[in-house]
Amino acid sequence: YSNIVLSKLKSNHGINVICSKTEYGSFVGEKPTIDEIEEYSCILNEEIDKYPKGFLSSIGIENIVLTKNLSSESMIVSGLSLYKELIFNVIVNDRSIVIHHEIFHAIEKKHGFLELNCIESDSFSSIAIVKLGPKRLSDPIEYKAHLYAYMIVYPDFIERLSMKDKNLKFKIQSIVNFLSGIGLNLKHKNSAIECNSPNNLESNAQKRQSEYIFVKKRPLVDKSRKWVL
C-alpha cells in the first residue's frame, strides 16, 4: 500500500520519496521499517495533497526523505528543509505539523523571507513555546513556520485564538498575504471560496472540513467574518 501512496506523490506532485538512513553534516538517521513507512506515508500523502499539483516542485523540492531517530549531537530532530530535499523523522509526535513547518521553510527559501515581528507575545506563543522551546520561539523563522503549520492542521483552533488577539490576527493575515503574493490563496473552510471545479465543491468541503484550503483563483470575501483567509 505504501508503494501506491508514494508513487501517487510522484505522479501528482513530482516528488521522489526515499526511505533510507540519513547522514547530512551532524544530522544522522536510521532507515525506517516497512510498518513505519506504511503509517507515515498515509499521513504524508494526506498533508501533501492539500497543496496544488506541482507546488512543491515549484519551490525547488525534488525529494522527500523518510528516516527515523533523526538526531544531531544527541538531540532529536523532527524534520529538516534542505536544498531540494525535505527530511522527516517518521517516529515523532505532531507529524502533520512537522510536514507543513518544513514546507514553509522551503517556501521562504524560494521566495524570500516574510518580515514579521514575532517578539511581541500572543495567545499562540504559550503553545509554541512548549513545542519549540523559548530559544527557538524567539527565532522569527521558526515561529512563522510553526504558526503556519497550525493554521493548516488546526485552523478552527487558530481562528478562535485570533478572534480575541489582534497581534495574532495580524500575524496570520501577514502570512496569508505573503502566500497570496506567490500565487497561493489560503482560505478557511467556513468562508466562501471560488474554485475551478464547482461540481466538486461539496465533496471537497467534506474532505477538508477541518482545514484551510488552497484555491487557484482569488477567494471571495465573506463579510460575516472579522478576518478572512
mmCIF file of N, CA and C in Angstrom, residues 29-134:
data_model
loop_
_atom_site.group_PDB
_atom_site.id
_atom_site.type_symbol
_atom_site.label_atom_id
_atom_site.label_comp_id
_atom_site.label_asym_id
_atom_site.label_seq_id
_atom_site.Cartn_x
_atom_site.Cartn_y
_atom_site.Cartn_z
ATOM 1 N N GLY A 29 20.293 9.679 10.726
ATOM 2 C CA GLY A 29 19.037 8.974 10.945
ATOM 3 C C GLY A 29 19.131 7.556 10.435
ATOM 4 N N GLU A 30 18.253 6.694 10.926
ATOM 5 C CA GLU A 30 18.251 5.289 10.547
ATOM 6 C C GLU A 30 17.173 5.021 9.497
ATOM 7 N N LYS A 31 17.320 3.919 8.796
ATOM 8 C CA LYS A 31 16.301 3.526 7.829
ATOM 9 C C LYS A 31 15.057 3.041 8.562
ATOM 10 N N PRO A 32 13.878 3.565 8.219
ATOM 11 C CA PRO A 32 12.641 3.138 8.896
ATOM 12 C C PRO A 32 12.218 1.743 8.453
ATOM 13 N N THR A 33 11.400 1.102 9.290
ATOM 14 C CA THR A 33 10.877 -0.215 8.955
ATOM 15 C C THR A 33 9.716 -0.070 7.964
ATOM 16 N N ILE A 34 9.308 -1.188 7.395
ATOM 17 C CA ILE A 34 8.186 -1.176 6.448
ATOM 18 C C ILE A 34 6.914 -0.675 7.134
ATOM 19 N N ASP A 35 6.668 -1.122 8.356
ATOM 20 C CA ASP A 35 5.470 -0.681 9.082
ATOM 21 C C ASP A 35 5.505 0.825 9.352
ATOM 22 N N GLU A 36 6.665 1.336 9.686
ATOM 23 C CA GLU A 36 6.804 2.771 9.942
ATOM 24 C C GLU A 36 6.581 3.585 8.667
ATOM 25 N N ILE A 37 7.089 3.081 7.563
ATOM 26 C CA ILE A 37 6.879 3.747 6.271
ATOM 27 C C ILE A 37 5.404 3.720 5.902
ATOM 28 N N GLU A 38 4.777 2.569 6.131
ATOM 29 C CA GLU A 38 3.350 2.412 5.814
ATOM 30 C C GLU A 38 2.513 3.450 6.562
ATOM 31 N N GLU A 39 2.754 3.579 7.852
ATOM 32 C CA GLU A 39 1.986 4.515 8.674
ATOM 33 C C GLU A 39 2.253 5.957 8.272
ATOM 34 N N TYR A 40 3.519 6.289 8.071
ATOM 35 C CA TYR A 40 3.866 7.681 7.775
ATOM 36 C C TYR A 40 3.423 8.090 6.371
ATOM 37 N N SER A 41 3.470 7.160 5.422
ATOM 38 C CA SER A 41 3.128 7.507 4.045
ATOM 39 C C SER A 41 1.681 7.974 3.924
ATOM 40 N N CYS A 42 0.795 7.402 4.746
ATOM 41 C CA CYS A 42 -0.612 7.831 4.728
ATOM 42 C C CYS A 42 -0.734 9.282 5.186
ATOM 43 N N ILE A 43 -0.030 9.624 6.258
ATOM 44 C CA ILE A 43 -0.059 10.999 6.774
ATOM 45 C C ILE A 43 0.560 11.942 5.756
ATOM 46 N N LEU A 44 1.690 11.561 5.208
ATOM 47 C CA LEU A 44 2.402 12.402 4.246
ATOM 48 C C LEU A 44 1.541 12.690 3.031
ATOM 49 N N ASN A 45 0.914 11.666 2.489
ATOM 50 C CA ASN A 45 0.080 11.845 1.302
ATOM 51 C C ASN A 45 -1.090 12.776 1.585
ATOM 52 N N GLU A 46 -1.730 12.607 2.737
ATOM 53 C CA GLU A 46 -2.873 13.446 3.091
ATOM 54 C C GLU A 46 -2.468 14.916 3.212
ATOM 55 N N GLU A 47 -1.319 15.171 3.812
ATOM 56 C CA GLU A 47 -0.892 16.558 4.015
ATOM 57 C C GLU A 47 -0.376 17.190 2.718
ATOM 58 N N ILE A 48 0.379 16.449 1.939
ATOM 59 C CA ILE A 48 0.908 16.996 0.680
ATOM 60 C C ILE A 48 -0.211 17.271 -0.310
ATOM 61 N N ASP A 49 -1.269 16.459 -0.261
ATOM 62 C CA ASP A 49 -2.395 16.648 -1.181
ATOM 63 C C ASP A 49 -3.171 17.936 -0.907
ATOM 64 N N LYS A 50 -2.875 18.625 0.164
ATOM 65 C CA LYS A 50 -3.512 19.905 0.438
ATOM 66 C C LYS A 50 -2.949 21.017 -0.449
ATOM 67 N N TYR A 51 -1.834 20.738 -1.111
ATOM 68 C CA TYR A 51 -1.186 21.739 -1.965
ATOM 69 C C TYR A 51 -1.547 21.499 -3.426
ATOM 70 N N PRO A 52 -1.547 22.562 -4.221
ATOM 71 C CA PRO A 52 -1.803 22.377 -5.661
ATOM 72 C C PRO A 52 -0.751 21.467 -6.286
ATOM 73 N N LYS A 53 -1.155 20.738 -7.308
ATOM 74 C CA LYS A 53 -0.210 19.859 -8.000
ATOM 75 C C LYS A 53 0.960 20.676 -8.544
ATOM 76 N N GLY A 54 2.144 20.173 -8.332
ATOM 77 C CA GLY A 54 3.335 20.843 -8.837
ATOM 78 C C GLY A 54 3.882 21.936 -7.941
ATOM 79 N N PHE A 55 3.189 22.227 -6.842
ATOM 80 C CA PHE A 55 3.641 23.338 -5.999
ATOM 81 C C PHE A 55 4.991 23.048 -5.351
ATOM 82 N N LEU A 56 5.153 21.844 -4.795
ATOM 83 C CA LEU A 56 6.425 21.536 -4.139
ATOM 84 C C LEU A 56 7.588 21.614 -5.117
ATOM 85 N N SER A 57 7.357 21.146 -6.335
ATOM 86 C CA SER A 57 8.404 21.261 -7.352
ATOM 87 C C SER A 57 8.727 22.718 -7.653
ATOM 88 N N SER A 58 7.704 23.558 -7.621
ATOM 89 C CA SER A 58 7.909 24.973 -7.934
ATOM 90 C C SER A 58 8.740 25.693 -6.887
ATOM 91 N N ILE A 59 8.786 25.156 -5.660
ATOM 92 C CA ILE A 59 9.629 25.770 -4.624
ATOM 93 C C ILE A 59 10.956 25.014 -4.474
ATOM 94 N N GLY A 60 11.254 24.192 -5.469
ATOM 95 C CA GLY A 60 12.567 23.565 -5.533
ATOM 96 C C GLY A 60 12.699 22.216 -4.856
ATOM 97 N N ILE A 61 11.589 21.652 -4.356
ATOM 98 C CA ILE A 61 11.673 20.362 -3.676
ATOM 99 C C ILE A 61 11.617 19.228 -4.704
ATOM 100 N N GLU A 62 12.627 18.395 -4.700
ATOM 101 C CA GLU A 62 12.676 17.240 -5.593
ATOM 102 C C GLU A 62 12.502 15.920 -4.842
ATOM 103 N N ASN A 63 13.013 15.872 -3.619
ATOM 104 C CA ASN A 63 12.978 14.625 -2.853
ATOM 105 C C ASN A 63 12.416 14.848 -1.458
ATOM 106 N N ILE A 64 11.703 13.856 -0.967
ATOM 107 C CA ILE A 64 11.343 13.767 0.448
ATOM 108 C C ILE A 64 12.002 12.519 0.990
ATOM 109 N N VAL A 65 12.780 12.673 2.031
ATOM 110 C CA VAL A 65 13.495 11.552 2.632
ATOM 111 C C VAL A 65 12.822 11.184 3.946
ATOM 112 N N LEU A 66 12.438 9.922 4.073
ATOM 113 C CA LEU A 66 11.860 9.410 5.310
ATOM 114 C C LEU A 66 12.928 8.622 6.050
ATOM 115 N N THR A 67 13.182 9.022 7.279
ATOM 116 C CA THR A 67 14.174 8.356 8.110
ATOM 117 C C THR A 67 13.597 8.231 9.511
ATOM 118 N N LYS A 68 14.330 7.624 10.422
ATOM 119 C CA LYS A 68 13.842 7.551 11.804
ATOM 120 C C LYS A 68 14.988 7.818 12.775
ATOM 121 N N ASN A 69 14.611 8.206 13.981
ATOM 122 C CA ASN A 69 15.599 8.566 15.004
ATOM 123 C C ASN A 69 16.583 9.620 14.490
ATOM 124 N N LEU A 70 16.064 10.550 13.706
ATOM 125 C CA LEU A 70 16.900 11.629 13.194
ATOM 126 C C LEU A 70 17.384 12.479 14.366
ATOM 127 N N SER A 71 18.670 12.725 14.414
ATOM 128 C CA SER A 71 19.224 13.477 15.531
ATOM 129 C C SER A 71 20.465 14.241 15.104
ATOM 130 N N SER A 72 20.821 15.198 15.930
ATOM 131 C CA SER A 72 22.057 15.962 15.742
ATOM 132 C C SER A 72 22.668 16.194 17.117
ATOM 133 N N GLU A 73 23.839 15.646 17.320
ATOM 134 C CA GLU A 73 24.527 15.779 18.600
ATOM 135 C C GLU A 73 23.620 15.358 19.760
ATOM 136 N N SER A 74 23.002 14.189 19.595
ATOM 137 C CA SER A 74 22.139 13.559 20.602
ATOM 138 C C SER A 74 20.802 14.265 20.801
ATOM 139 N N MET A 75 20.494 15.267 20.004
ATOM 140 C CA MET A 75 19.208 15.957 20.083
ATOM 141 C C MET A 75 18.288 15.445 18.988
ATOM 142 N N ILE A 76 17.068 15.009 19.366
ATOM 143 C CA ILE A 76 16.103 14.514 18.387
ATOM 144 C C ILE A 76 15.665 15.662 17.471
ATOM 145 N N VAL A 77 15.613 15.397 16.181
ATOM 146 C CA VAL A 77 15.206 16.372 15.179
ATOM 147 C C VAL A 77 13.972 15.839 14.464
ATOM 148 N N SER A 78 12.924 16.658 14.374
ATOM 149 C CA SER A 78 11.669 16.212 13.750
ATOM 150 C C SER A 78 11.724 16.261 12.232
ATOM 151 N N GLY A 79 12.408 17.263 11.685
ATOM 152 C CA GLY A 79 12.462 17.408 10.236
ATOM 153 C C GLY A 79 13.488 18.436 9.836
ATOM 154 N N LEU A 80 13.833 18.429 8.548
ATOM 155 C CA LEU A 80 14.796 19.379 8.001
ATOM 156 C C LEU A 80 14.331 19.837 6.633
ATOM 157 N N SER A 81 14.570 21.106 6.332
ATOM 158 C CA SER A 81 14.343 21.627 4.996
ATOM 159 C C SER A 81 15.712 21.969 4.415
ATOM 160 N N LEU A 82 16.138 21.192 3.427
ATOM 161 C CA LEU A 82 17.452 21.361 2.828
ATOM 162 C C LEU A 82 17.308 21.735 1.359
ATOM 163 N N TYR A 83 18.417 21.934 0.700
ATOM 164 C CA TYR A 83 18.404 22.255 -0.724
ATOM 165 C C TYR A 83 17.812 21.092 -1.509
ATOM 166 N N LYS A 84 16.656 21.304 -2.100
ATOM 167 C CA LYS A 84 15.945 20.333 -2.932
ATOM 168 C C LYS A 84 15.383 19.144 -2.166
ATOM 169 N N GLU A 85 15.488 19.147 -0.831
ATOM 170 C CA GLU A 85 15.027 17.993 -0.066
ATOM 171 C C GLU A 85 14.326 18.408 1.216
ATOM 172 N N LEU A 86 13.318 17.629 1.579
ATOM 173 C CA LEU A 86 12.730 17.687 2.912
ATOM 174 C C LEU A 86 13.014 16.345 3.570
ATOM 175 N N ILE A 87 13.482 16.381 4.805
ATOM 176 C CA ILE A 87 13.773 15.152 5.542
ATOM 177 C C ILE A 87 12.841 15.086 6.749
ATOM 178 N N PHE A 88 12.155 13.964 6.914
ATOM 179 C CA PHE A 88 11.205 13.817 8.011
ATOM 180 C C PHE A 88 11.554 12.605 8.865
ATOM 181 N N ASN A 89 11.491 12.806 10.174
ATOM 182 C CA ASN A 89 11.648 11.739 11.140
ATOM 183 C C ASN A 89 10.281 11.075 11.319
ATOM 184 N N VAL A 90 10.181 9.802 10.997
ATOM 185 C CA VAL A 90 8.860 9.156 10.940
ATOM 186 C C VAL A 90 8.293 8.803 12.308
ATOM 187 N N ILE A 91 9.092 8.896 13.363
ATOM 188 C CA ILE A 91 8.607 8.451 14.673
ATOM 189 C C ILE A 91 8.623 9.586 15.696
ATOM 190 N N VAL A 92 8.102 10.730 15.301
ATOM 191 C CA VAL A 92 7.946 11.843 16.236
ATOM 192 C C VAL A 92 6.466 12.173 16.370
ATOM 193 N N ASN A 93 6.130 12.972 17.375
ATOM 194 C CA ASN A 93 4.761 13.438 17.538
ATOM 195 C C ASN A 93 4.485 14.585 16.568
ATOM 196 N N ASP A 94 3.224 14.932 16.407
ATOM 197 C CA ASP A 94 2.819 16.078 15.574
ATOM 198 C C ASP A 94 3.408 15.997 14.168
ATOM 199 N N ARG A 95 3.293 14.842 13.554
ATOM 200 C CA ARG A 95 3.919 14.647 12.247
ATOM 201 C C ARG A 95 3.314 15.548 11.171
ATOM 202 N N SER A 96 2.014 15.787 11.241
ATOM 203 C CA SER A 96 1.389 16.686 10.266
ATOM 204 C C SER A 96 1.927 18.106 10.419
ATOM 205 N N ILE A 97 2.099 18.546 11.673
ATOM 206 C CA ILE A 97 2.654 19.876 11.934
ATOM 207 C C ILE A 97 4.057 19.984 11.354
ATOM 208 N N VAL A 98 4.873 18.964 11.575
ATOM 209 C CA VAL A 98 6.258 18.986 11.090
ATOM 210 C C VAL A 98 6.306 19.114 9.574
ATOM 211 N N ILE A 99 5.430 18.408 8.876
ATOM 212 C CA ILE A 99 5.421 18.455 7.409
ATOM 213 C C ILE A 99 5.211 19.878 6.914
ATOM 214 N N HIS A 100 4.195 20.555 7.422
ATOM 215 C CA HIS A 100 3.902 21.908 6.939
ATOM 216 C C HIS A 100 4.924 22.927 7.459
ATOM 217 N N HIS A 101 5.458 22.686 8.636
ATOM 218 C CA HIS A 101 6.513 23.542 9.180
ATOM 219 C C HIS A 101 7.703 23.581 8.221
ATOM 220 N N GLU A 102 8.148 22.409 7.788
ATOM 221 C CA GLU A 102 9.308 22.350 6.900
ATOM 222 C C GLU A 102 8.980 22.876 5.502
ATOM 223 N N ILE A 103 7.754 22.682 5.061
ATOM 224 C CA ILE A 103 7.353 23.229 3.761
ATOM 225 C C ILE A 103 7.404 24.754 3.793
ATOM 226 N N PHE A 104 6.991 25.361 4.908
ATOM 227 C CA PHE A 104 7.053 26.826 4.990
ATOM 228 C C PHE A 104 8.500 27.312 4.935
ATOM 229 N N HIS A 105 9.415 26.584 5.565
ATOM 230 C CA HIS A 105 10.826 26.944 5.438
ATOM 231 C C HIS A 105 11.250 26.935 3.970
ATOM 232 N N ALA A 106 10.807 25.910 3.239
ATOM 233 C CA ALA A 106 11.163 25.804 1.820
ATOM 234 C C ALA A 106 10.555 26.943 1.012
ATOM 235 N N ILE A 107 9.331 27.339 1.354
ATOM 236 C CA ILE A 107 8.682 28.460 0.665
ATOM 237 C C ILE A 107 9.499 29.730 0.842
ATOM 238 N N GLU A 108 9.926 29.993 2.078
ATOM 239 C CA GLU A 108 10.694 31.216 2.337
ATOM 240 C C GLU A 108 12.067 31.179 1.657
ATOM 241 N N LYS A 109 12.670 30.022 1.609
ATOM 242 C CA LYS A 109 13.969 29.914 0.926
ATOM 243 C C LYS A 109 13.844 30.237 -0.561
ATOM 244 N N LYS A 110 12.706 29.872 -1.132
ATOM 245 C CA LYS A 110 12.482 30.101 -2.560
ATOM 246 C C LYS A 110 12.036 31.533 -2.842
ATOM 247 N N HIS A 111 11.153 32.075 -2.033
ATOM 248 C CA HIS A 111 10.502 33.340 -2.354
ATOM 249 C C HIS A 111 10.915 34.509 -1.463
ATOM 250 N N GLY A 112 11.870 34.301 -0.581
ATOM 251 C CA GLY A 112 12.281 35.382 0.306
ATOM 252 C C GLY A 112 11.560 35.295 1.632
ATOM 253 N N PHE A 113 12.123 35.935 2.632
ATOM 254 C CA PHE A 113 11.614 35.790 3.992
ATOM 255 C C PHE A 113 10.565 36.852 4.313
ATOM 256 N N LEU A 114 9.485 36.386 4.892
ATOM 257 C CA LEU A 114 8.419 37.276 5.336
ATOM 258 C C LEU A 114 8.886 38.037 6.571
ATOM 259 N N GLU A 115 8.867 39.357 6.487
ATOM 260 C CA GLU A 115 9.235 40.177 7.641
ATOM 261 C C GLU A 115 8.052 40.262 8.590
ATOM 262 N N LEU A 116 8.240 39.732 9.772
ATOM 263 C CA LEU A 116 7.147 39.671 10.739
ATOM 264 C C LEU A 116 7.716 39.798 12.143
ATOM 265 N N ASN A 117 7.172 40.734 12.917
ATOM 266 C CA ASN A 117 7.616 40.938 14.288
ATOM 267 C C ASN A 117 7.008 39.852 15.176
ATOM 268 N N CYS A 118 7.825 38.872 15.527
ATOM 269 C CA CYS A 118 7.340 37.758 16.343
ATOM 270 C C CYS A 118 7.748 37.898 17.800
ATOM 271 N N ILE A 119 8.404 38.996 18.130
ATOM 272 C CA ILE A 119 8.867 39.191 19.505
ATOM 273 C C ILE A 119 7.690 39.468 20.434
ATOM 274 N N GLU A 120 6.733 40.280 19.937
ATOM 275 C CA GLU A 120 5.569 40.607 20.755
ATOM 276 C C GLU A 120 4.723 39.352 20.966
ATOM 277 N N SER A 121 4.489 38.994 22.220
ATOM 278 C CA SER A 121 3.802 37.739 22.532
ATOM 279 C C SER A 121 2.339 37.781 22.112
ATOM 280 N N ASP A 122 1.781 36.607 21.912
ATOM 281 C CA ASP A 122 0.378 36.482 21.559
ATOM 282 C C ASP A 122 -0.141 35.184 22.153
ATOM 283 N N SER A 123 -1.406 34.895 21.923
ATOM 284 C CA SER A 123 -2.030 33.723 22.539
ATOM 285 C C SER A 123 -1.516 32.406 21.957
ATOM 286 N N PHE A 124 -0.841 32.455 20.808
ATOM 287 C CA PHE A 124 -0.249 31.249 20.242
ATOM 288 C C PHE A 124 1.111 30.951 20.864
ATOM 289 N N SER A 125 1.761 31.963 21.419
ATOM 290 C CA SER A 125 3.122 31.814 21.929
ATOM 291 C C SER A 125 3.239 30.750 23.005
ATOM 292 N N SER A 126 2.253 30.702 23.906
ATOM 293 C CA SER A 126 2.321 29.732 25.001
ATOM 294 C C SER A 126 2.251 28.307 24.489
ATOM 295 N N ILE A 127 1.610 28.115 23.347
ATOM 296 C CA ILE A 127 1.544 26.786 22.730
ATOM 297 C C ILE A 127 2.859 26.480 22.036
ATOM 298 N N ALA A 128 3.328 27.436 21.278
ATOM 299 C CA ALA A 128 4.555 27.238 20.503
ATOM 300 C C ALA A 128 5.765 27.036 21.400
ATOM 301 N N ILE A 129 5.776 27.690 22.555
ATOM 302 C CA ILE A 129 6.942 27.593 23.431
ATOM 303 C C ILE A 129 7.104 26.182 23.972
ATOM 304 N N VAL A 130 5.988 25.482 24.158
ATOM 305 C CA VAL A 130 6.043 24.092 24.619
ATOM 306 C C VAL A 130 6.663 23.210 23.546
ATOM 307 N N LYS A 131 6.307 23.462 22.293
ATOM 308 C CA LYS A 131 6.782 22.634 21.187
ATOM 309 C C LYS A 131 8.199 23.009 20.752
ATOM 310 N N LEU A 132 8.482 24.318 20.708
ATOM 311 C CA LEU A 132 9.746 24.788 20.160
ATOM 312 C C LEU A 132 10.792 25.092 21.216
ATOM 313 N N GLY A 133 10.340 25.452 22.431
ATOM 314 C CA GLY A 133 11.263 25.912 23.456
ATOM 315 C C GLY A 133 11.466 27.410 23.335
ATOM 316 N N PRO A 134 11.805 28.094 24.441
ATOM 317 C CA PRO A 134 11.915 29.553 24.423
ATOM 318 C C PRO A 134 12.970 30.077 23.474
#
